[in-house]
Amino acid sequence: MKIFVKKGKLQDIKSQAVILALFQDQKELTGTALLIDQACKGLITEFINNGDFTGKPSQISVIYTRGAIPAQRITLVGLGKKSEINLEKIRTAFSKVMQHLRSLNIKEAATSIDLNMLSEKEDKIVQAVVEGAILGLYQYTAYKTVGREDIREMEQFNIIAEGEKYSVVESAVKIARIIAGGVYLARDLISAPSNEMTPSVMAQKAGEIARRKNVTCKVLDRAKMKKMEMNALLGVASGSNEEPRFIILEYSGSSKSAAPVVLVGKGLTFDSGGISIKPAEKMDEMKSDMSGGAAVMATIMVAADLRLPLNIIGLIPATENMPSGTAYKPGDILKSYSGKTIEIVNTDAEGRLILADALAYASKYKPVAIIDVATLTGACIIALGDDLIGMLGTDEKLKSEINKAARTTGEFVWELPLWESYSELIKSDIADYKNSGGRAASTITAAAFLSKFVGDFPWVHLDIAGPAWCGKDKSYIPKGASGVAVRLLTEYLRNCTHK
Ligand code: BES
Ligand code: MN
Ligand code: ZN
């Protein structure tokens, strides 16, 4: 969908549908809505007074203008009560109205954004409108060959800004498009089936991101990893015929000497569980076990496109986890890249193994912060549900910065305790650690395990097992891959540069 920012007034614009977002308890129309209502001889007022439209969240009414204004239709969308408005409600309203217009086979819509809608900064409001509109329209159609002619697509979204607000709106729209583009990339990578989205294809996609200015990509193959003794990652990869890859994306937006932020993303392109094989039900969804890696790749792309003034490293260990005659087995002991030894008690606890090597590798950058993102534990879904990201870490400041970014983006995090006592559960009798502490508190013991491989740097672990994959449509996240953490990481990184 193309997005244009145009100078002018919405009531003068020729459009298939102009969108007006209205509050539920709005007694009288104001601003653009009032001007359009007057031009249409009270059409909107009549609609509201007769109770057809109340403005409750995401309620939609489409009204024909019959030539009263150049636009063919007025589309009202409810924002809910003014006292309860927030960025998330704006994103939701605009995703819903765009989805509705697309279902009517409308190709173009126009709106003007009320920049006083809530007390947030004006650019955040514009960003929410555009992100909501774009993100809600996502559809993954690459493998549909039958009935392609029925696929509907919105082609154009025009945002009409008054003269003096034009530059604020234009720059916020540009930022929102870049960020939403990152979410689309992550969703595409995750939605692709694992027979196509292999570790080598992920590496290839990373190479494409690195065609940008200031981004480089290095890829380690099995032989190189062997030389470097990344045996935890290699252990997981040993059961698969797919070659593993360790992907290193480097974005330099600041001076060479500036210590970077390191982002680490779990890149399990398919998690069968290995010898400790998973049940068949929903195993297909385990193609999404590279959601963390996809989020990290997309975030690096976004950071480069936004030209953020800081250095960022993305580390994505990528492999399949498969059972076979060469697969690693329960009881095996692996010597990780850090030198620490790990007893395997469950081959399905593979994410922490590949992350262990990547987190240890991160030390070489002497980073200001390390954030890892992973679909790490089913227990996180049991504890927090499908919507929340589990957050654990060692640095209070970093945790609070991520929490702040989470509240802005609506990609909410909830902290779980990472107390010393949990480390007892992952002690091994014969090696340094074991890779599973059993069922109790397994999101926490997984993080405790990771902590053993992080050097002395501020670190936060984000368990995205819940929100990475949506079983049903959620406002601006259509069913399937959500692309979660791209907006969260981007917001965190943008805030880093405002200090
Ligand atoms: N990738 C899974 C976690 C997962 C499960 C993510 C369901 C999304 C949905 C991970 O590798 C895994 O299998 N974890 C095990 C760990 C256990 C064996 C200690 C789990 O959570 O059951
Ligand atoms: Mn697993
Ligand atoms: Zn996994």
XYZ file of C-alpha atoms and ligand atoms in Angstrom:
523
model
C 0.000 0.000 0.000
C 1.291 3.389 -0.956
C 0.985 6.140 1.611
C 0.982 9.800 0.671
C 0.957 12.848 2.872
C -0.864 15.685 1.146
C -1.503 19.264 2.086
C -5.109 20.308 2.187
C -8.431 19.753 3.929
C -10.188 16.432 4.074
C -13.561 17.903 3.033
C -12.017 19.002 -0.289
C -10.354 15.688 -1.143
C -11.554 13.312 -3.824
C -11.463 9.848 -2.321
C -13.284 6.522 -2.319
C -13.625 6.805 1.445
C -12.618 9.432 3.965
C -12.066 8.076 7.465
C -13.159 9.964 10.573
C -12.203 8.543 13.959
C -14.674 9.643 16.653
C -14.907 9.277 20.416
C -17.786 7.486 22.078
C -18.791 10.276 24.436
C -18.310 13.045 21.913
C -21.281 15.399 22.417
C -20.490 17.619 19.479
C -18.443 17.189 16.369
C -15.268 19.222 16.145
C -12.474 19.891 13.689
C -12.528 18.034 10.377
C -15.577 15.969 11.346
C -17.567 19.148 11.940
C -16.499 20.689 8.632
C -17.442 17.546 6.741
C -20.749 17.317 8.609
C -21.559 20.901 7.671
C -20.626 20.296 4.040
C -22.941 17.252 4.053
C -25.831 19.115 5.686
C -25.640 17.270 8.997
C -25.357 13.746 7.630
C -22.998 12.601 10.376
C -24.978 14.324 13.144
C -28.127 12.585 11.947
C -26.351 9.250 11.948
C -25.153 9.774 15.492
C -28.402 11.235 16.815
C -30.384 8.275 15.508
C -28.042 5.957 17.358
C -26.627 4.282 14.258
C -23.114 5.175 15.346
C -22.073 5.471 18.980
C -18.289 5.471 18.645
C -17.640 2.422 20.757
C -14.235 0.852 20.086
C -13.787 -0.212 16.455
C -17.447 0.309 15.524
C -17.591 1.171 11.834
C -20.235 2.938 9.721
C -19.946 3.666 6.030
C -22.113 6.531 4.704
C -22.535 7.598 1.088
C -22.078 11.325 0.546
C -24.002 11.490 -2.751
C -21.913 14.336 -4.031
C -22.086 16.626 -0.989
C -18.281 16.484 -0.786
C -15.783 15.164 -3.356
C -15.283 11.947 -1.340
C -17.679 9.140 -2.239
C -18.049 7.760 1.282
C -17.546 8.846 4.871
C -16.295 6.065 7.096
C -16.785 6.567 10.803
C -14.696 4.518 13.196
C -15.139 4.445 16.963
C -12.239 5.196 19.278
C -14.143 4.400 22.487
C -14.268 6.819 25.405
C -12.001 9.825 25.279
C -10.948 9.246 28.878
C -9.705 5.763 27.934
C -7.911 6.605 24.707
C -4.342 5.416 24.164
C -2.020 4.562 21.276
C -3.118 0.925 21.235
C -6.774 1.967 20.710
C -5.731 4.206 17.821
C -3.753 1.397 16.173
C -6.697 -0.942 16.617
C -9.297 1.488 15.240
C -7.275 2.205 12.112
C -6.475 -1.452 11.492
C -10.164 -2.351 11.803
C -11.391 0.409 9.509
C -8.811 -0.409 6.850
C -9.665 -4.109 7.017
C -13.345 -3.208 6.621
C -12.724 -0.977 3.617
C -10.592 -3.670 2.022
C -13.425 -6.171 2.512
C -15.661 -3.780 0.513
C -13.044 -3.936 -2.219
C -12.201 -0.274 -1.775
C -8.696 0.496 -2.998
C -8.033 3.922 -1.578
C -8.838 5.848 1.585
C -7.986 9.236 3.034
C -7.919 10.647 6.532
C -6.607 13.565 8.464
C -5.231 12.955 11.918
C -6.446 14.854 14.939
C -3.149 15.593 16.625
C -4.849 16.550 19.889
C -6.552 13.202 20.253
C -4.575 12.371 23.377
C -1.744 13.840 25.381
C 0.955 11.754 23.675
C 3.391 13.542 21.395
C 1.933 14.342 17.961
C 4.384 12.116 16.096
C 3.391 9.105 18.226
C -0.258 9.594 17.279
C 0.545 9.727 13.569
C 2.796 6.697 13.968
C -0.016 4.744 15.661
C -2.484 5.569 12.863
C -0.098 4.486 10.120
C 1.217 1.404 11.910
C -2.317 0.280 12.737
C -3.429 0.759 9.140
C -0.482 -1.082 7.608
C -0.083 -3.866 10.171
C -3.765 -4.832 10.099
C -3.699 -5.219 6.329
C -0.896 -7.800 6.345
C -1.660 -10.988 4.451
C 0.681 -13.819 3.557
C -0.344 -14.995 0.101
C 2.940 -16.289 -1.344
C 1.742 -19.895 -1.573
C -1.846 -19.313 -2.723
C -2.248 -20.281 -6.348
C -5.995 -20.980 -6.463
C -8.352 -17.994 -6.473
C -5.626 -15.378 -6.471
C -8.022 -12.994 -8.200
C -10.072 -12.883 -4.991
C -7.172 -11.499 -2.971
C -8.090 -7.930 -2.119
C -5.569 -5.257 -1.501
C -5.728 -1.662 -0.400
C -3.575 0.340 -2.779
C -3.407 3.826 -1.388
C -3.772 5.642 1.927
C -3.733 9.434 1.788
C -3.055 11.409 4.895
C -4.212 14.971 4.617
C -2.372 17.467 6.782
C -2.980 21.149 7.343
C -0.119 23.350 6.177
C 1.634 24.013 9.480
C 1.469 20.359 10.605
C 2.686 18.932 7.325
C 6.306 18.316 8.282
C 5.490 16.677 11.654
C 3.034 14.358 9.938
C 5.290 13.611 7.010
C 8.284 12.617 9.113
C 6.184 10.482 11.481
C 4.588 8.719 8.503
C 8.002 7.944 7.095
C 9.185 6.464 10.387
C 5.998 4.423 10.784
C 6.327 2.996 7.278
C 9.900 1.902 7.942
C 8.937 0.256 11.221
C 5.865 -1.458 9.756
C 8.085 -2.624 6.889
C 10.298 -4.311 9.477
C 7.296 -6.049 11.036
C 6.229 -7.217 7.556
C 9.706 -8.631 6.926
C 9.643 -10.535 10.223
C 6.120 -11.857 9.504
C 7.183 -12.977 6.019
C 10.272 -14.790 7.324
C 8.235 -16.533 10.015
C 5.250 -17.392 7.811
C 7.448 -19.088 5.205
C 7.445 -22.853 5.745
C 10.552 -24.464 7.200
C 11.284 -26.393 3.996
C 11.842 -22.985 2.394
C 13.018 -20.865 5.315
C 16.091 -22.910 6.163
C 19.083 -21.579 8.111
C 20.931 -20.896 4.832
C 17.956 -18.987 3.436
C 17.805 -16.939 6.638
C 21.479 -16.137 6.144
C 20.767 -15.159 2.552
C 17.980 -12.820 3.728
C 20.403 -11.300 6.223
C 22.788 -10.729 3.318
C 20.040 -8.816 1.531
C 19.540 -6.586 4.573
C 23.283 -5.918 4.508
C 23.053 -4.328 1.057
C 22.169 -1.191 2.983
C 24.642 1.465 3.869
C 26.466 0.840 7.173
C 25.258 -2.750 7.487
C 27.511 -5.764 7.079
C 26.720 -9.451 7.309
C 29.048 -12.307 8.225
C 27.915 -15.902 8.224
C 29.638 -18.813 9.951
C 29.036 -22.279 8.522
C 29.373 -25.659 10.228
C 33.121 -25.911 9.578
C 33.803 -22.458 10.978
C 31.646 -23.145 14.028
C 33.552 -26.370 14.599
C 36.812 -24.469 14.552
C 35.412 -21.959 17.010
C 34.032 -24.732 19.220
C 30.415 -23.586 19.185
C 29.500 -27.085 20.255
C 26.194 -26.274 21.919
C 24.837 -24.885 18.655
C 26.459 -27.722 16.680
C 24.947 -30.283 19.040
C 21.443 -29.040 18.250
C 22.257 -28.967 14.533
C 23.725 -32.477 14.491
C 20.421 -34.240 13.801
C 19.552 -32.194 10.743
C 20.566 -32.409 7.112
C 20.133 -28.661 6.876
C 23.379 -26.778 7.355
C 23.325 -24.505 10.427
C 24.339 -20.882 10.168
C 25.575 -18.355 12.707
C 24.497 -14.997 11.312
C 26.222 -11.784 12.363
C 24.645 -8.511 11.248
C 26.478 -5.338 12.173
C 25.002 -1.888 11.832
C 27.261 1.052 12.489
C 25.414 4.300 12.975
C 27.948 5.741 15.396
C 31.719 6.005 15.742
C 33.779 2.811 15.652
C 34.747 3.199 19.282
C 31.156 3.417 20.565
C 30.182 0.175 22.330
C 27.217 -1.465 20.611
C 23.903 -2.893 21.717
C 23.868 -6.615 20.913
C 20.582 -8.244 19.933
C 20.478 -12.038 19.950
C 17.597 -13.916 18.284
C 16.725 -17.609 18.447
C 16.728 -18.906 14.883
C 15.268 -22.407 15.164
C 13.833 -22.819 11.666
C 12.047 -25.961 12.801
C 11.823 -27.433 16.289
C 10.637 -31.033 16.214
C 12.007 -31.514 19.713
C 14.726 -33.823 18.387
C 15.088 -37.230 20.074
C 12.845 -35.896 22.884
C 10.297 -35.454 20.111
C 7.241 -33.230 20.475
C 3.657 -34.463 20.074
C 2.250 -34.131 16.539
C -0.421 -31.612 17.505
C 0.638 -28.084 16.535
C 4.148 -29.243 15.670
C 3.652 -27.385 12.369
C 3.674 -24.123 14.331
C 7.276 -24.824 15.277
C 8.334 -23.295 11.968
C 7.863 -20.090 13.971
C 10.642 -21.019 16.398
C 12.882 -18.563 14.537
C 10.643 -15.613 15.442
C 13.313 -14.115 17.705
C 15.899 -14.310 14.938
C 13.455 -12.796 12.449
C 12.728 -9.943 14.877
C 16.433 -9.234 15.301
C 17.076 -9.247 11.545
C 14.122 -6.940 10.934
C 15.167 -4.600 13.742
C 18.649 -4.205 12.250
C 17.032 -3.363 8.913
C 14.755 -0.792 10.556
C 17.623 0.751 12.544
C 19.627 1.157 9.347
C 16.696 2.652 7.440
C 16.003 5.052 10.311
C 19.741 5.827 10.430
C 19.780 5.516 14.201
C 22.948 7.075 15.617
C 24.269 4.017 17.444
C 26.016 0.728 16.774
C 23.944 -2.442 16.854
C 24.977 -6.060 16.423
C 22.497 -8.794 15.547
C 23.464 -12.388 16.322
C 21.220 -15.124 14.981
C 22.161 -18.751 15.604
C 20.098 -20.630 13.018
C 19.459 -24.367 12.835
C 16.828 -27.081 12.786
C 16.254 -29.421 15.724
C 15.655 -32.898 14.286
C 15.795 -36.525 15.412
C 18.085 -38.801 13.413
C 20.960 -41.223 13.744
C 23.344 -38.333 14.063
C 21.199 -36.302 16.437
C 22.379 -35.284 19.884
C 20.831 -37.336 22.640
C 19.689 -37.083 26.244
C 22.714 -37.814 28.391
C 25.173 -36.259 25.954
C 27.519 -33.600 27.273
C 28.398 -30.624 25.093
C 31.279 -28.237 25.653
C 29.900 -24.823 24.763
C 31.718 -21.932 23.099
C 32.226 -20.384 26.549
C 34.083 -23.525 27.669
C 31.352 -24.463 30.139
C 29.930 -27.975 29.847
C 26.245 -28.824 29.470
C 24.547 -32.134 30.160
C 21.615 -32.691 27.830
C 18.592 -34.009 29.676
C 16.014 -33.026 27.064
C 16.817 -32.361 23.413
C 13.682 -30.221 23.172
C 15.332 -27.617 25.415
C 17.462 -26.632 22.411
C 16.859 -22.893 22.231
C 18.932 -22.168 25.318
C 21.810 -24.191 23.837
C 22.102 -22.193 20.643
C 21.576 -18.978 22.621
C 24.307 -20.013 25.084
C 26.897 -19.929 22.309
C 25.535 -16.702 20.838
C 25.398 -14.954 24.230
C 28.973 -16.006 24.981
C 30.023 -14.735 21.560
C 28.369 -11.369 22.334
C 31.043 -10.657 24.982
C 33.614 -9.964 22.297
C 31.834 -6.693 21.483
C 31.993 -5.426 25.080
C 28.405 -4.276 24.581
C 26.497 -1.626 26.538
C 23.554 -4.018 26.572
C 22.617 -7.504 25.416
C 18.981 -8.304 24.661
C 17.993 -11.767 23.545
C 14.637 -12.578 21.995
C 13.408 -16.155 21.829
C 10.383 -18.424 21.618
C 12.008 -20.215 24.491
C 9.451 -21.922 26.706
C 5.936 -23.286 26.484
C 5.758 -22.517 30.208
C 5.823 -18.805 29.416
C 2.509 -19.248 27.576
C 1.105 -21.122 30.565
C 2.247 -18.369 32.938
C 1.454 -15.220 30.945
C -0.784 -16.259 28.058
C -0.593 -15.428 24.370
C -0.237 -11.672 24.634
C 2.677 -11.033 26.943
C 6.422 -11.213 26.599
C 8.200 -12.725 29.598
C 11.102 -10.535 30.697
C 14.009 -11.625 32.871
C 17.382 -10.039 33.311
C 20.195 -8.786 35.425
C 20.031 -5.048 34.898
C 17.309 -2.906 36.459
C 17.925 0.088 34.210
C 17.766 -1.967 31.019
C 14.615 -3.708 32.220
C 12.907 -0.410 32.943
C 13.923 1.025 29.564
C 12.457 -2.005 27.819
C 9.318 -1.769 29.915
C 8.927 1.876 28.916
C 9.286 1.007 25.224
C 6.807 -1.837 25.710
C 4.159 0.492 27.074
C 4.510 2.802 24.080
C 4.343 0.048 21.470
C 1.715 -2.171 23.070
C 4.144 -5.106 22.914
C 3.865 -5.571 26.653
C 6.412 -7.284 28.851
C 5.951 -8.804 32.304
C 8.887 -9.493 34.532
C 9.554 -12.839 36.170
C 12.075 -13.194 39.001
C 15.575 -14.359 38.178
C 16.693 -15.114 41.699
C 19.899 -16.964 42.457
C 18.015 -19.918 43.979
C 16.648 -20.985 40.577
C 20.182 -21.848 39.475
C 20.063 -24.827 41.836
C 17.597 -26.475 39.483
C 19.963 -26.502 36.511
C 23.030 -27.893 38.302
C 24.263 -31.127 36.762
C 25.830 -34.016 38.656
C 28.558 -34.534 36.088
C 28.729 -31.352 33.969
C 28.522 -27.646 34.839
C 24.847 -27.319 34.008
C 21.996 -29.382 32.608
C 19.817 -27.982 29.863
C 16.509 -28.450 31.649
C 15.464 -27.962 35.228
C 12.209 -29.854 34.744
C 8.693 -28.468 34.647
C 8.700 -26.207 37.690
C 9.332 -22.533 36.825
C 10.822 -23.599 33.518
C 10.685 -20.109 31.976
C 12.815 -18.923 34.871
C 15.229 -21.857 34.903
C 15.694 -21.380 31.142
C 16.686 -17.764 31.776
C 18.890 -18.827 34.698
C 20.647 -21.175 32.279
C 21.176 -18.364 29.758
C 22.573 -16.094 32.474
C 25.523 -18.478 32.909
C 26.747 -17.629 29.423
C 26.328 -13.866 29.529
C 29.483 -11.989 30.458
C 29.458 -9.088 32.854
C 27.184 -6.903 30.735
C 23.680 -5.542 31.250
C 21.418 -8.285 29.877
C 17.724 -8.884 29.373
C 16.019 -11.993 28.029
C 12.640 -11.699 26.305
C 10.608 -14.908 26.038
C 8.195 -14.353 23.136
C 6.760 -17.901 23.014
C 3.260 -16.497 23.663
C 2.860 -13.528 21.317
C 5.105 -14.720 18.434
C 2.342 -16.809 16.885
C -1.367 -15.869 17.012
C -3.939 -18.646 16.811
C -6.626 -16.065 15.975
C -6.862 -12.525 14.596
C -5.899 -9.850 17.151
C -6.762 -6.247 16.191
C -3.776 -5.208 14.060
C -2.182 -8.657 14.092
C -3.805 -11.025 11.611
C -3.739 -14.713 12.641
C -0.312 -16.322 12.278
C 3.107 -14.707 12.620
C 2.925 -11.473 14.625
C 6.409 -10.057 14.091
C 6.428 -9.258 17.806
C 9.481 -7.493 19.298
C 10.404 -5.566 16.143
C 8.482 -2.487 17.297
C 9.563 -2.997 20.908
C 13.281 -3.266 20.086
C 13.054 -0.357 17.657
C 11.378 1.873 20.232
C 14.003 0.895 22.810
C 16.824 1.690 20.369
C 15.255 4.998 19.334
C 15.021 5.994 23.003
C 18.688 5.033 23.520
C 19.688 7.783 21.140
C 17.614 10.462 22.866
C 19.825 10.421 25.942
N 10.357 -23.753 21.014
C 9.962 -24.379 22.217
C 9.094 -23.480 23.093
C 7.723 -23.166 22.539
C 6.675 -24.039 22.765
C 7.492 -21.992 21.876
C 5.423 -23.739 22.263
C 6.232 -21.694 21.378
C 5.201 -22.559 21.574
C 11.190 -24.768 23.030
O 12.295 -25.149 22.301
C 10.811 -25.935 23.877
O 10.537 -26.970 23.327
N 10.819 -25.756 25.188
C 10.477 -26.789 26.096
C 11.515 -26.839 27.182
C 11.423 -28.030 28.087
C 11.776 -29.288 27.328
C 12.349 -27.843 29.248
C 9.119 -26.460 26.680
O 8.853 -25.288 26.949
O 8.311 -27.378 26.827
Mn 12.248 -27.208 21.794
Zn 12.411 -24.369 20.419
